[in-house]
PDB file of C-alpha atoms in Angstrom:
ATOM      1  CA  MET B   1      53.365 179.505  81.394  1.00 95.00           C
ATOM      2  CA  LYS B   2      53.183 183.123  80.889  1.00 97.00           C
ATOM      3  CA  TYR B   3      50.999 185.825  83.239  1.00 98.00           C
ATOM      4  CA  TYR B   4      50.754 189.467  82.708  1.00 98.00           C
ATOM      5  CA  CYS B   5      49.604 191.994  85.166  1.00 97.00           C
ATOM      6  CA  ARG B   6      48.132 194.968  82.789  1.00 96.00           C
ATOM      7  CA  ASP B   7      47.347 197.399  85.656  1.00 96.00           C
ATOM      8  CA  ILE B   8      51.228 197.528  86.363  1.00 97.00           C
ATOM      9  CA  ASP B   9      52.712 196.267  83.124  1.00 97.00           C
ATOM     10  CA  LEU B  10      54.570 193.312  84.957  1.00 97.00           C
ATOM     11  CA  GLU B  11      55.095 189.646  83.943  1.00 98.00           C
ATOM     12  CA  ILE B  12      55.580 186.389  85.104  1.00 98.00           C
ATOM     13  CA  GLU B  13      57.125 183.104  83.564  1.00 98.00           C
ATOM     14  CA  VAL B  14      56.835 179.704  85.097  1.00 98.00           C
ATOM     15  CA  SER B  15      57.545 176.616  83.613  1.00 97.00           C
ATOM     16  CA  GLU B  16      54.455 174.050  83.236  1.00 97.00           C
ATOM     17  CA  GLU B  17      57.178 171.418  84.845  1.00 98.00           C
ATOM     18  CA  LEU B  18      57.454 173.518  88.081  1.00 98.00           C
ATOM     19  CA  ILE B  19      53.750 173.930  88.208  1.00 98.00           C
ATOM     20  CA  ARG B  20      53.273 170.193  87.865  1.00 98.00           C
ATOM     21  CA  GLN B  21      55.891 169.650  90.563  1.00 98.00           C
ATOM     22  CA  LEU B  22      53.774 172.153  92.976  1.00 98.00           C
ATOM     23  CA  TYR B  23      50.737 170.425  92.140  1.00 98.00           C
ATOM     24  CA  GLY B  24      52.374 166.808  92.904  1.00 97.00           C
ATOM     25  CA  LEU B  25      53.717 168.473  96.443  1.00 95.00           C
ATOM     26  CA  GLY B  26      50.108 169.736  97.109  1.00 95.00           C
ATOM     27  CA  LEU B  27      48.810 166.449  96.290  1.00 96.00           C
ATOM     28  CA  LYS B  28      51.059 164.595  98.790  1.00 94.00           C
ATOM     29  CA  TYR B  29      49.465 166.590 101.722  1.00 93.00           C
ATOM     30  CA  TYR B  30      45.944 166.847 100.105  1.00 96.00           C
ATOM     31  CA  PRO B  31      43.380 167.531 101.176  1.00 96.00           C
ATOM     32  CA  ALA B  32      45.425 169.787 103.658  1.00 94.00           C
ATOM     33  CA  GLU B  33      47.012 172.830 102.431  1.00 94.00           C
ATOM     34  CA  TYR B  34      50.687 173.050 101.477  1.00 95.00           C
ATOM     35  CA  GLY B  35      53.233 175.408 100.134  1.00 94.00           C
ATOM     36  CA  GLY B  36      56.779 176.883 100.336  1.00 94.00           C
ATOM     37  CA  ILE B  37      58.680 179.672  98.587  1.00 95.00           C
ATOM     38  CA  LEU B  38      59.592 180.668  95.081  1.00 98.00           C
ATOM     39  CA  VAL B  39      62.989 181.433  93.916  1.00 97.00           C
ATOM     40  CA  GLY B  40      63.698 182.732  90.469  1.00 97.00           C
ATOM     41  CA  LYS B  41      65.327 185.954  88.524  1.00 97.00           C
ATOM     42  CA  TYR B  42      64.191 189.012  87.019  1.00 96.00           C
ATOM     43  CA  SER B  43      64.885 190.491  83.394  1.00 96.00           C
ATOM     44  CA  ASN B  44      67.453 193.476  83.467  1.00 95.00           C
ATOM     45  CA  ASP B  45      64.401 196.020  83.015  1.00 96.00           C
ATOM     46  CA  LEU B  46      62.855 194.265  86.109  1.00 94.00           C
ATOM     47  CA  LYS B  47      59.481 193.811  83.998  1.00 96.00           C
ATOM     48  CA  ILE B  48      59.436 189.973  83.953  1.00 97.00           C
ATOM     49  CA  CYS B  49      59.937 187.716  86.766  1.00 97.00           C
ATOM     50  CA  PHE B  50      61.149 183.940  85.594  1.00 98.00           C
ATOM     51  CA  ILE B  51      60.184 181.802  88.461  1.00 98.00           C
ATOM     52  CA  GLU B  52      62.893 178.960  88.283  1.00 97.00           C
ATOM     53  CA  GLU B  53      62.407 176.715  91.639  1.00 97.00           C
ATOM     54  CA  THR B  54      60.562 176.225  94.689  1.00 96.00           C
ATOM     55  CA  ILE B  55      61.940 175.374  98.449  1.00 94.00           C
ATOM     56  CA  VAL B  56      59.622 173.683 100.586  1.00 91.00           C
ATOM     57  CA  PRO B  57      59.842 174.055 104.543  1.00 84.00           C
ATOM     58  CA  LYS B  58      61.125 171.061 106.827  1.00 80.00           C
ATOM     59  CA  LYS B  59      58.255 171.809 109.224  1.00 80.00           C
ATOM     60  CA  ASN B  60      55.037 173.729 108.596  1.00 80.00           C
ATOM     61  CA  ARG B  61      51.558 173.812 109.868  1.00 85.00           C
ATOM     62  CA  SER B  62      48.716 173.219 107.780  1.00 82.00           C
ATOM     63  CA  SER B  63      45.106 172.003 107.940  1.00 80.00           C
ATOM     64  CA  ARG B  64      42.313 171.668 105.393  1.00 84.00           C
ATOM     65  CA  TYR B  65      41.755 175.518 105.544  1.00 78.00           C
ATOM     66  CA  SER B  66      45.521 177.026 106.476  1.00 78.00           C
ATOM     67  CA  PHE B  67      48.871 176.843 105.787  1.00 81.00           C
ATOM     68  CA  GLU B  68      51.772 178.416 107.671  1.00 79.00           C
ATOM     69  CA  ARG B  69      54.924 177.896 106.464  1.00 83.00           C
ATOM     70  CA  GLY B  70      58.005 177.237 108.606  1.00 76.00           C
ATOM     71  CA  LYS B  71      61.373 179.057 108.275  1.00 82.00           C
ATOM     72  CA  GLU B  72      63.903 176.178 109.678  1.00 81.00           C
ATOM     73  CA  GLY B  73      66.533 175.576 106.818  1.00 81.00           C
ATOM     74  CA  LEU B  74      65.121 177.870 104.503  1.00 86.00           C
ATOM     75  CA  SER B  75      67.935 180.661 104.660  1.00 87.00           C
ATOM     76  CA  GLN B  76      70.553 177.859 103.962  1.00 90.00           C
ATOM     77  CA  LYS B  77      69.049 176.820 101.089  1.00 92.00           C
ATOM     78  CA  LEU B  78      68.431 180.316  99.786  1.00 91.00           C
ATOM     79  CA  THR B  79      71.887 181.249 100.196  1.00 91.00           C
ATOM     80  CA  LYS B  80      72.924 178.513  98.120  1.00 94.00           C
ATOM     81  CA  TYR B  81      70.727 179.413  95.291  1.00 94.00           C
ATOM     82  CA  TYR B  82      72.161 183.265  95.660  1.00 93.00           C
ATOM     83  CA  ASN B  83      75.624 181.938  95.358  1.00 94.00           C
ATOM     84  CA  GLN B  84      75.346 179.934  92.218  1.00 94.00           C
ATOM     85  CA  ASN B  85      75.536 181.252  88.802  1.00 92.00           C
ATOM     86  CA  PRO B  86      73.349 182.052  87.485  1.00 90.00           C
ATOM     87  CA  GLN B  87      71.937 183.594  90.739  1.00 94.00           C
ATOM     88  CA  LEU B  88      68.462 183.242  91.984  1.00 96.00           C
ATOM     89  CA  ILE B  89      66.915 184.930  94.804  1.00 96.00           C
ATOM     90  CA  TYR B  90      63.450 184.765  96.761  1.00 95.00           C
ATOM     91  CA  VAL B  91      60.722 185.717  94.468  1.00 97.00           C
ATOM     92  CA  GLY B  92      57.860 184.816  96.508  1.00 96.00           C
ATOM     93  CA  GLU B  93      55.304 182.361  97.917  1.00 96.00           C
ATOM     94  CA  TRP B  94      53.059 179.425  96.944  1.00 97.00           C
ATOM     95  CA  HIS B  95      50.419 177.117  98.588  1.00 96.00           C
ATOM     96  CA  THR B  96      47.579 175.221  97.496  1.00 96.00           C
ATOM     97  CA  HIS B  97      43.695 175.793  98.251  1.00 96.00           C
ATOM     98  CA  PRO B  98      42.079 172.264  98.164  1.00 96.00           C
ATOM     99  CA  ASP B  99      39.156 171.649  96.352  1.00 96.00           C
ATOM    100  CA  SER B 100      38.663 175.316  96.124  1.00 94.00           C
ATOM    101  CA  THR B 101      39.572 178.436  93.714  1.00 95.00           C
ATOM    102  CA  PRO B 102      43.181 179.697  93.606  1.00 97.00           C
ATOM    103  CA  THR B 103      41.905 183.131  94.896  1.00 97.00           C
ATOM    104  CA  PRO B 104      43.524 184.947  98.004  1.00 97.00           C
ATOM    105  CA  SER B 105      41.917 184.625 101.428  1.00 94.00           C
ATOM    106  CA  VAL B 106      42.071 187.341 103.674  1.00 94.00           C
ATOM    107  CA  THR B 107      44.893 185.833 105.539  1.00 92.00           C
ATOM    108  CA  ASP B 108      46.668 185.396 102.386  1.00 94.00           C
ATOM    109  CA  ASN B 109      46.124 189.300 101.634  1.00 95.00           C
ATOM    110  CA  GLN B 110      47.396 190.136 104.976  1.00 94.00           C
ATOM    111  CA  ALA B 111      50.729 187.652 104.841  1.00 93.00           C
ATOM    112  CA  MET B 112      51.624 189.295 101.750  1.00 94.00           C
ATOM    113  CA  LYS B 113      51.321 192.767 103.146  1.00 95.00           C
ATOM    114  CA  GLU B 114      53.703 191.464 105.989  1.00 92.00           C
ATOM    115  CA  ILE B 115      56.261 190.029 103.587  1.00 92.00           C
ATOM    116  CA  ALA B 116      56.166 193.098 101.483  1.00 93.00           C
ATOM    117  CA  GLU B 117      56.862 195.285 104.799  1.00 91.00           C
ATOM    118  CA  CYS B 118      59.246 192.991 106.218  1.00 87.00           C
ATOM    119  CA  ASP B 119      62.868 194.249 106.786  1.00 82.00           C
ATOM    120  CA  GLY B 120      64.393 191.056 106.597  1.00 78.00           C
ATOM    121  CA  VAL B 121      63.113 190.411 103.149  1.00 80.00           C
ATOM    122  CA  LYS B 122      64.819 192.178 100.567  1.00 78.00           C
ATOM    123  CA  ILE B 123      61.805 192.208  98.139  1.00 88.00           C
ATOM    124  CA  THR B 124      59.372 194.924  98.140  1.00 86.00           C
ATOM    125  CA  SER B 125      56.947 193.241  95.488  1.00 94.00           C
ATOM    126  CA  PRO B 126      56.480 189.543  96.308  1.00 97.00           C
ATOM    127  CA  ILE B 127      54.619 187.166  93.815  1.00 98.00           C
ATOM    128  CA  LEU B 128      52.141 184.792  95.180  1.00 98.00           C
ATOM    129  CA  LEU B 129      51.021 181.508  93.391  1.00 98.00           C
ATOM    130  CA  ILE B 130      47.878 179.653  94.484  1.00 98.00           C
ATOM    131  CA  LEU B 131      46.886 176.381  93.327  1.00 98.00           C
ATOM    132  CA  GLY B 132      43.460 175.569  93.323  1.00 97.00           C
ATOM    133  CA  ILE B 133      43.904 171.517  93.392  1.00 97.00           C
ATOM    134  CA  THR B 134      41.727 168.558  93.451  1.00 97.00           C
ATOM    135  CA  ARG B 135      42.754 164.864  92.995  1.00 96.00           C
ATOM    136  CA  SER B 136      42.524 165.210  89.229  1.00 96.00           C
ATOM    137  CA  LYS B 137      42.715 169.106  88.356  1.00 96.00           C
ATOM    138  CA  CYS B 138      44.870 171.969  88.954  1.00 97.00           C
ATOM    139  CA  THR B 139      44.282 175.663  88.574  1.00 97.00           C
ATOM    140  CA  VAL B 140      46.748 178.455  88.952  1.00 98.00           C
ATOM    141  CA  GLY B 141      46.142 181.807  90.133  1.00 98.00           C
ATOM    142  CA  ALA B 142      48.853 184.657  90.045  1.00 98.00           C
ATOM    143  CA  TYR B 143      49.382 187.582  92.348  1.00 98.00           C
ATOM    144  CA  ILE B 144      51.776 190.328  92.966  1.00 98.00           C
ATOM    145  CA  GLN B 145      51.879 192.431  96.164  1.00 97.00           C
ATOM    146  CA  HIS B 146      52.940 195.812  94.657  1.00 95.00           C
ATOM    147  CA  GLN B 147      52.649 199.317  96.253  1.00 93.00           C
ATOM    148  CA  LYS B 148      50.565 198.175  99.310  1.00 91.00           C
ATOM    149  CA  ARG B 149      48.243 196.187  96.968  1.00 95.00           C
ATOM    150  CA  LEU B 150      47.473 192.851  95.665  1.00 97.00           C
ATOM    151  CA  TYR B 151      47.412 192.660  91.943  1.00 97.00           C
ATOM    152  CA  LYS B 152      46.420 189.709  89.943  1.00 98.00           C
ATOM    153  CA  TYR B 153      47.932 188.498  86.653  1.00 98.00           C
ATOM    154  CA  GLU B 154      46.074 186.757  83.608  1.00 97.00           C
ATOM    155  CA  GLN B 155      47.389 184.068  81.830  1.00 95.00           C
ATOM    156  CA  GLN B 156      48.703 184.840  78.525  1.00 92.00           C
TER     157      GLN B 156
END
């Protein structure tokens, strides 16, 4: 699946297989929210982000209307991706919105700002995928925190 943000001329590519995987993970915890991090790589000109994999936390806090991703074990898994060939890196976050739209909440907006400004994160424009899920359907919203603003991608 391809997503394009006309405002800043950036693109995301993510396989339908990975979206099905994220949806399946979300259904395991439905009707609570669930999520993880996204790993991938960028084109040489940094215009396209290829989202390849997800890493899910060992522990998290979730409820019907919130998800707080844990950190335990993520660093070691990210290091393995970083050291493999081809190299994959942290590119952003994903989570579900059960029985709701894939639109960022105020909490989502704040979290993306904090990630972009965090010294420990080596990415200034993290991607956010939100999956609006029901037991029978999944819709995807794709966003990027870029220069202190959250931009929406449109599916191509």
